[in-house]
Amino acid sequence: MTAGTERSPDEIRAILAQLTELQELDRKIIQVRQQMAALPPRLRAVETRFSQEQRELEKLTGSKSDRSKDQRRLEHESREIEEEIESHKKRLMEVKDNKQYAAVGHEIAVLRQKLDAIETAILKNIEDEEAHERRVAQARQKIERVRAETNEEKRRIEDQIRTRKQALDSLDAKRQHHRQAIPADVLALYDRLFERNPGNVVCQAVGNHCGGCHINLVNQKMLEIRQMKTFVRCEGCLRFFTGLAET
């Protein structure tokens, strides 16, 4: 299997060395791109965590307004009942017989029970509000901590993105320089194989096996690899053989 133009063994070995260097660059580029692809999801995860903490704080602060409304309602009811009790007390002073006196007294007792229940609810609301304020304070402290952690993590991830982008630009420049030194016919074949096996286009024969797909190599193929009179490729995976691995 040849790449077209006839070349001497030394020329072929030199080209294979260039292909090996190109493959190493391509592998590094693949690795950096994979690393870069993993960074945006990490950034989104950091931002999502902060957003969740913000929503939790908003829920806590939002529930305060509901509790305040309930407290105002109870206080209003308390004042109304107190006014009713005072009104009933005045009536109590005006009644003429024991039956009416007992009836008004009973109404006052019922109203006082209601008032006690409302005052108990008001006190509970005050206690709940104090506990709520403590939770809000803790939540505010937490969100400030998460904000600082988020900003620090975002800076770290953005620095990694920037560093990898610079590394990728440098590798791409080196890759283009290497490609220019490789004959066009060989490069075209390399590119086709690269589409099939990214970063795995050239390999050595290991023992009497392909270093890529590990199929057994016949003696004739091993001889061709040793002599390197032409480009020798694996009949299984089509990789270029660069020589024999030292054992």
One Martini backbone bead per residue (centre of mass of N, CA, C, O) as a GRO file, in nm:
protein
  247
    1MET     BB    1   0.090   0.040   0.029
    2THR     BB    2   0.075   0.353  -0.109
    3ALA     BB    3   0.138   0.726  -0.168
    4GLY     BB    4   0.266   0.701  -0.473
    5THR     BB    5   0.540   0.825  -0.471
    6GLU     BB    6   0.862   0.758  -0.517
    7ARG     BB    7   1.083   0.650  -0.248
    8SER     BB    8   1.308   0.641  -0.024
    9PRO     BB    9   1.364   0.509   0.278
   10ASP     BB   10   1.462   0.777   0.404
   11GLU     BB   11   1.219   0.948   0.315
   12ILE     BB   12   1.003   0.779   0.450
   13ARG     BB   13   1.111   0.804   0.740
   14ALA     BB   14   1.090   1.113   0.752
   15ILE     BB   15   0.784   1.126   0.705
   16LEU     BB   16   0.705   0.947   0.947
   17ALA     BB   17   0.821   1.141   1.156
   18GLN     BB   18   0.626   1.370   1.082
   19LEU     BB   19   0.366   1.211   1.142
   20THR     BB   20   0.427   1.162   1.439
   21GLU     BB   21   0.433   1.461   1.519
   22LEU     BB   22   0.149   1.525   1.417
   23GLN     BB   23   0.001   1.324   1.596
   24GLU     BB   24   0.090   1.448   1.865
   25LEU     BB   25  -0.048   1.717   1.815
   26ASP     BB   26  -0.333   1.604   1.774
   27ARG     BB   27  -0.358   1.482   2.056
   28LYS     BB   28  -0.327   1.746   2.212
   29ILE     BB   29  -0.567   1.888   2.082
   30ILE     BB   30  -0.780   1.689   2.174
   31GLN     BB   31  -0.728   1.722   2.476
   32VAL     BB   32  -0.782   2.028   2.496
   33ARG     BB   33  -1.071   2.019   2.381
   34GLN     BB   34  -1.184   1.839   2.604
   35GLN     BB   35  -1.118   2.032   2.834
   36MET     BB   36  -1.284   2.271   2.722
   37ALA     BB   37  -1.563   2.122   2.710
   38ALA     BB   38  -1.573   2.090   3.038
   39LEU     BB   39  -1.595   2.395   3.139
   40PRO     BB   40  -1.879   2.519   3.084
   41PRO     BB   41  -2.041   2.324   3.271
   42ARG     BB   42  -1.894   2.417   3.527
   43LEU     BB   43  -1.985   2.709   3.509
   44ARG     BB   44  -2.290   2.652   3.518
   45ALA     BB   45  -2.290   2.506   3.793
   46VAL     BB   46  -2.196   2.747   3.958
   47GLU     BB   47  -2.430   2.939   3.877
   48THR     BB   48  -2.662   2.754   3.973
   49ARG     BB   49  -2.594   2.749   4.271
   50PHE     BB   50  -2.633   3.053   4.318
   51SER     BB   51  -2.927   3.070   4.219
   52GLN     BB   52  -3.043   2.880   4.435
   53GLU     BB   53  -2.965   3.056   4.677
   54GLN     BB   54  -3.130   3.300   4.588
   55ARG     BB   55  -3.408   3.163   4.592
   56GLU     BB   56  -3.405   3.087   4.891
   57LEU     BB   57  -3.390   3.379   4.994
   58GLU     BB   58  -3.650   3.478   4.856
   59LYS     BB   59  -3.838   3.289   5.009
   60LEU     BB   60  -3.775   3.392   5.292
   61THR     BB   61  -3.843   3.697   5.243
   62GLY     BB   62  -4.135   3.640   5.136
   63SER     BB   63  -4.255   3.511   5.403
   64LYS     BB   64  -4.258   3.773   5.574
   65SER     BB   65  -4.504   3.915   5.447
   66ASP     BB   66  -4.712   3.699   5.531
   67ARG     BB   67  -4.660   3.724   5.838
   68SER     BB   68  -4.726   4.025   5.863
   69LYS     BB   69  -5.019   4.004   5.778
   70ASP     BB   70  -5.105   3.811   6.005
   71GLN     BB   71  -5.027   3.998   6.236
   72ARG     BB   72  -5.215   4.232   6.165
   73ARG     BB   73  -5.476   4.070   6.185
   74LEU     BB   74  -5.450   3.988   6.484
   75GLU     BB   75  -5.429   4.274   6.600
   76HIS     BB   76  -5.705   4.363   6.497
   77GLU     BB   77  -5.871   4.147   6.645
   78SER     BB   78  -5.778   4.224   6.928
   79ARG     BB   79  -5.899   4.509   6.931
   80GLU     BB   80  -6.191   4.428   6.879
   81ILE     BB   81  -6.225   4.250   7.132
   82GLU     BB   82  -6.155   4.464   7.339
   83GLU     BB   83  -6.394   4.644   7.262
   84GLU     BB   84  -6.611   4.434   7.324
   85ILE     BB   85  -6.545   4.399   7.620
   86GLU     BB   86  -6.596   4.693   7.699
   87SER     BB   87  -6.889   4.692   7.606
   88HIS     BB   88  -6.983   4.460   7.795
   89LYS     BB   89  -6.910   4.601   8.059
   90LYS     BB   90  -7.116   4.826   8.027
   91ARG     BB   91  -7.360   4.639   8.015
   92LEU     BB   92  -7.315   4.511   8.293
   93MET     BB   93  -7.389   4.788   8.441
   94GLU     BB   94  -7.702   4.788   8.311
   95VAL     BB   95  -7.814   4.550   8.420
   96LYS     BB   96  -8.103   4.411   8.621
   97ASP     BB   97  -8.044   4.100   8.599
   98ASN     BB   98  -7.900   3.792   8.643
   99LYS     BB   99  -7.938   3.671   8.361
  100GLN     BB  100  -7.802   3.898   8.199
  101TYR     BB  101  -7.540   3.901   8.355
  102ALA     BB  102  -7.457   3.610   8.281
  103ALA     BB  103  -7.461   3.644   7.974
  104VAL     BB  104  -7.251   3.869   7.954
  105GLY     BB  105  -7.031   3.720   8.111
  106HIS     BB  106  -7.004   3.492   7.905
  107GLU     BB  107  -6.922   3.666   7.663
  108ILE     BB  108  -6.666   3.770   7.794
  109ALA     BB  109  -6.529   3.495   7.831
  110VAL     BB  110  -6.523   3.421   7.533
  111LEU     BB  111  -6.358   3.668   7.441
  112ARG     BB  112  -6.109   3.604   7.620
  113GLN     BB  113  -6.041   3.341   7.484
  114LYS     BB  114  -5.990   3.462   7.209
  115LEU     BB  115  -5.773   3.659   7.303
  116ASP     BB  116  -5.574   3.449   7.407
  117ALA     BB  117  -5.537   3.303   7.136
  118ILE     BB  118  -5.432   3.551   6.983
  119GLU     BB  119  -5.192   3.619   7.170
  120THR     BB  120  -5.055   3.349   7.127
  121ALA     BB  121  -5.022   3.386   6.819
  122ILE     BB  122  -4.856   3.644   6.837
  123LEU     BB  123  -4.619   3.525   6.998
  124LYS     BB  124  -4.552   3.307   6.792
  125ASN     BB  125  -4.492   3.500   6.561
  126ILE     BB  126  -4.257   3.638   6.701
  127GLU     BB  127  -4.085   3.384   6.730
  128ASP     BB  128  -4.087   3.309   6.430
  129GLU     BB  129  -3.958   3.575   6.334
  130GLU     BB  130  -3.693   3.544   6.485
  131ALA     BB  131  -3.618   3.275   6.350
  132HIS     BB  132  -3.634   3.384   6.063
  133GLU     BB  133  -3.414   3.601   6.090
  134ARG     BB  134  -3.192   3.397   6.144
  135ARG     BB  135  -3.219   3.248   5.874
  136VAL     BB  136  -3.168   3.492   5.696
  137ALA     BB  137  -2.887   3.559   5.805
  138GLN     BB  138  -2.766   3.286   5.727
  139ALA     BB  139  -2.835   3.306   5.424
  140ARG     BB  140  -2.669   3.563   5.373
  141GLN     BB  141  -2.399   3.444   5.454
  142LYS     BB  142  -2.403   3.212   5.252
  143ILE     BB  143  -2.430   3.379   4.986
  144GLU     BB  144  -2.163   3.529   5.026
  145ARG     BB  145  -1.990   3.278   5.021
  146VAL     BB  146  -2.090   3.172   4.746
  147ARG     BB  147  -2.013   3.421   4.586
  148ALA     BB  148  -1.710   3.402   4.636
  149GLU     BB  149  -1.678   3.113   4.529
  150THR     BB  150  -1.794   3.169   4.249
  151ASN     BB  151  -1.594   3.388   4.158
  152GLU     BB  152  -1.342   3.214   4.194
  153GLU     BB  153  -1.427   2.979   4.007
  154LYS     BB  154  -1.472   3.149   3.755
  155ARG     BB  155  -1.184   3.253   3.733
  156ARG     BB  156  -1.052   2.976   3.711
  157ILE     BB  157  -1.204   2.879   3.457
  158GLU     BB  158  -1.138   3.122   3.274
  159ASP     BB  159  -0.832   3.073   3.289
  160GLN     BB  160  -0.842   2.790   3.164
  161ILE     BB  161  -0.967   2.873   2.898
  162ARG     BB  162  -0.744   3.073   2.818
  163THR     BB  163  -0.503   2.877   2.835
  164ARG     BB  164  -0.617   2.667   2.629
  165LYS     BB  165  -0.646   2.861   2.395
  166GLN     BB  166  -0.346   2.924   2.373
  167ALA     BB  167  -0.254   2.631   2.334
  168LEU     BB  168  -0.422   2.581   2.079
  169ASP     BB  169  -0.297   2.799   1.903
  170SER     BB  170  -0.008   2.686   1.919
  171LEU     BB  171  -0.070   2.402   1.808
  172ASP     BB  172  -0.192   2.493   1.539
  173ALA     BB  173   0.063   2.629   1.434
  174LYS     BB  174   0.243   2.377   1.443
  175ARG     BB  175   0.066   2.202   1.264
  176GLN     BB  176   0.086   2.373   1.008
  177HIS     BB  177   0.391   2.355   0.984
  178HIS     BB  178   0.405   2.044   0.955
  179ARG     BB  179   0.218   2.011   0.707
  180GLN     BB  180   0.401   2.169   0.501
  181ALA     BB  181   0.634   1.929   0.513
  182ILE     BB  182   0.422   1.743   0.387
  183PRO     BB  183   0.322   1.563   0.151
  184ALA     BB  184   0.020   1.575  -0.004
  185ASP     BB  185  -0.042   1.268  -0.043
  186VAL     BB  186   0.012   1.189   0.253
  187LEU     BB  187  -0.175   1.394   0.392
  188ALA     BB  188  -0.441   1.296   0.270
  189LEU     BB  189  -0.424   1.015   0.399
  190TYR     BB  190  -0.406   1.104   0.690
  191ASP     BB  191  -0.680   1.253   0.699
  192ARG     BB  192  -0.857   1.007   0.643
  193LEU     BB  193  -0.757   0.846   0.893
  194PHE     BB  194  -0.829   1.059   1.107
  195GLU     BB  195  -1.138   1.039   1.073
  196ARG     BB  196  -1.136   0.742   1.177
  197ASN     BB  197  -0.857   0.791   1.378
  198PRO     BB  198  -0.810   1.003   1.604
  199GLY     BB  199  -0.468   0.999   1.682
  200ASN     BB  200  -0.450   0.704   1.490
  201VAL     BB  201  -0.229   0.658   1.221
  202VAL     BB  202   0.037   0.577   1.368
  203CYS     BB  203   0.267   0.289   1.407
  204GLN     BB  204   0.395   0.007   1.550
  205ALA     BB  205   0.550  -0.288   1.556
  206VAL     BB  206   0.468  -0.557   1.785
  207GLY     BB  207   0.647  -0.775   1.703
  208ASN     BB  208   0.381  -0.948   1.512
  209HIS     BB  209   0.210  -0.675   1.565
  210CYS     BB  210  -0.015  -0.439   1.574
  211GLY     BB  211  -0.013  -0.138   1.762
  212GLY     BB  212  -0.324  -0.086   1.714
  213CYS     BB  213  -0.507  -0.373   1.647
  214HIS     BB  214  -0.327  -0.654   1.690
  215ILE     BB  215  -0.266  -0.796   1.449
  216ASN     BB  216  -0.131  -1.031   1.264
  217LEU     BB  217   0.191  -1.053   1.107
  218VAL     BB  218   0.341  -1.128   0.842
  219ASN     BB  219   0.653  -1.174   0.723
  220GLN     BB  220   0.631  -0.982   0.481
  221LYS     BB  221   0.544  -0.735   0.646
  222MET     BB  222   0.795  -0.725   0.828
  223LEU     BB  223   0.993  -0.681   0.595
  224GLU     BB  224   0.872  -0.414   0.491
  225ILE     BB  225   0.924  -0.258   0.752
  226ARG     BB  226   1.232  -0.288   0.754
  227GLN     BB  227   1.285  -0.167   0.460
  228MET     BB  228   1.108   0.077   0.364
  229LYS     BB  229   1.027   0.113   0.036
  230THR     BB  230   0.746   0.179   0.155
  231PHE     BB  231   0.441   0.233   0.253
  232VAL     BB  232   0.325   0.077   0.547
  233ARG     BB  233   0.016  -0.102   0.608
  234CYS     BB  234  -0.248  -0.203   0.769
  235GLU     BB  235  -0.502  -0.437   0.687
  236GLY     BB  236  -0.696  -0.357   0.922
  237CYS     BB  237  -0.653  -0.022   1.006
  238LEU     BB  238  -0.441   0.143   0.802
  239ARG     BB  239  -0.193   0.205   0.934
  240PHE     BB  240   0.105   0.338   0.976
  241PHE     BB  241   0.427   0.225   0.963
  242THR     BB  242   0.739   0.320   1.141
  243GLY     BB  243   0.814   0.034   1.268
  244LEU     BB  244   0.995  -0.126   1.521
  245ALA     BB  245   0.964  -0.223   1.827
  246GLU     BB  246   1.123  -0.242   2.112
  247THR     BB  247   1.201  -0.559   2.311
   0.00000   0.00000   0.00000
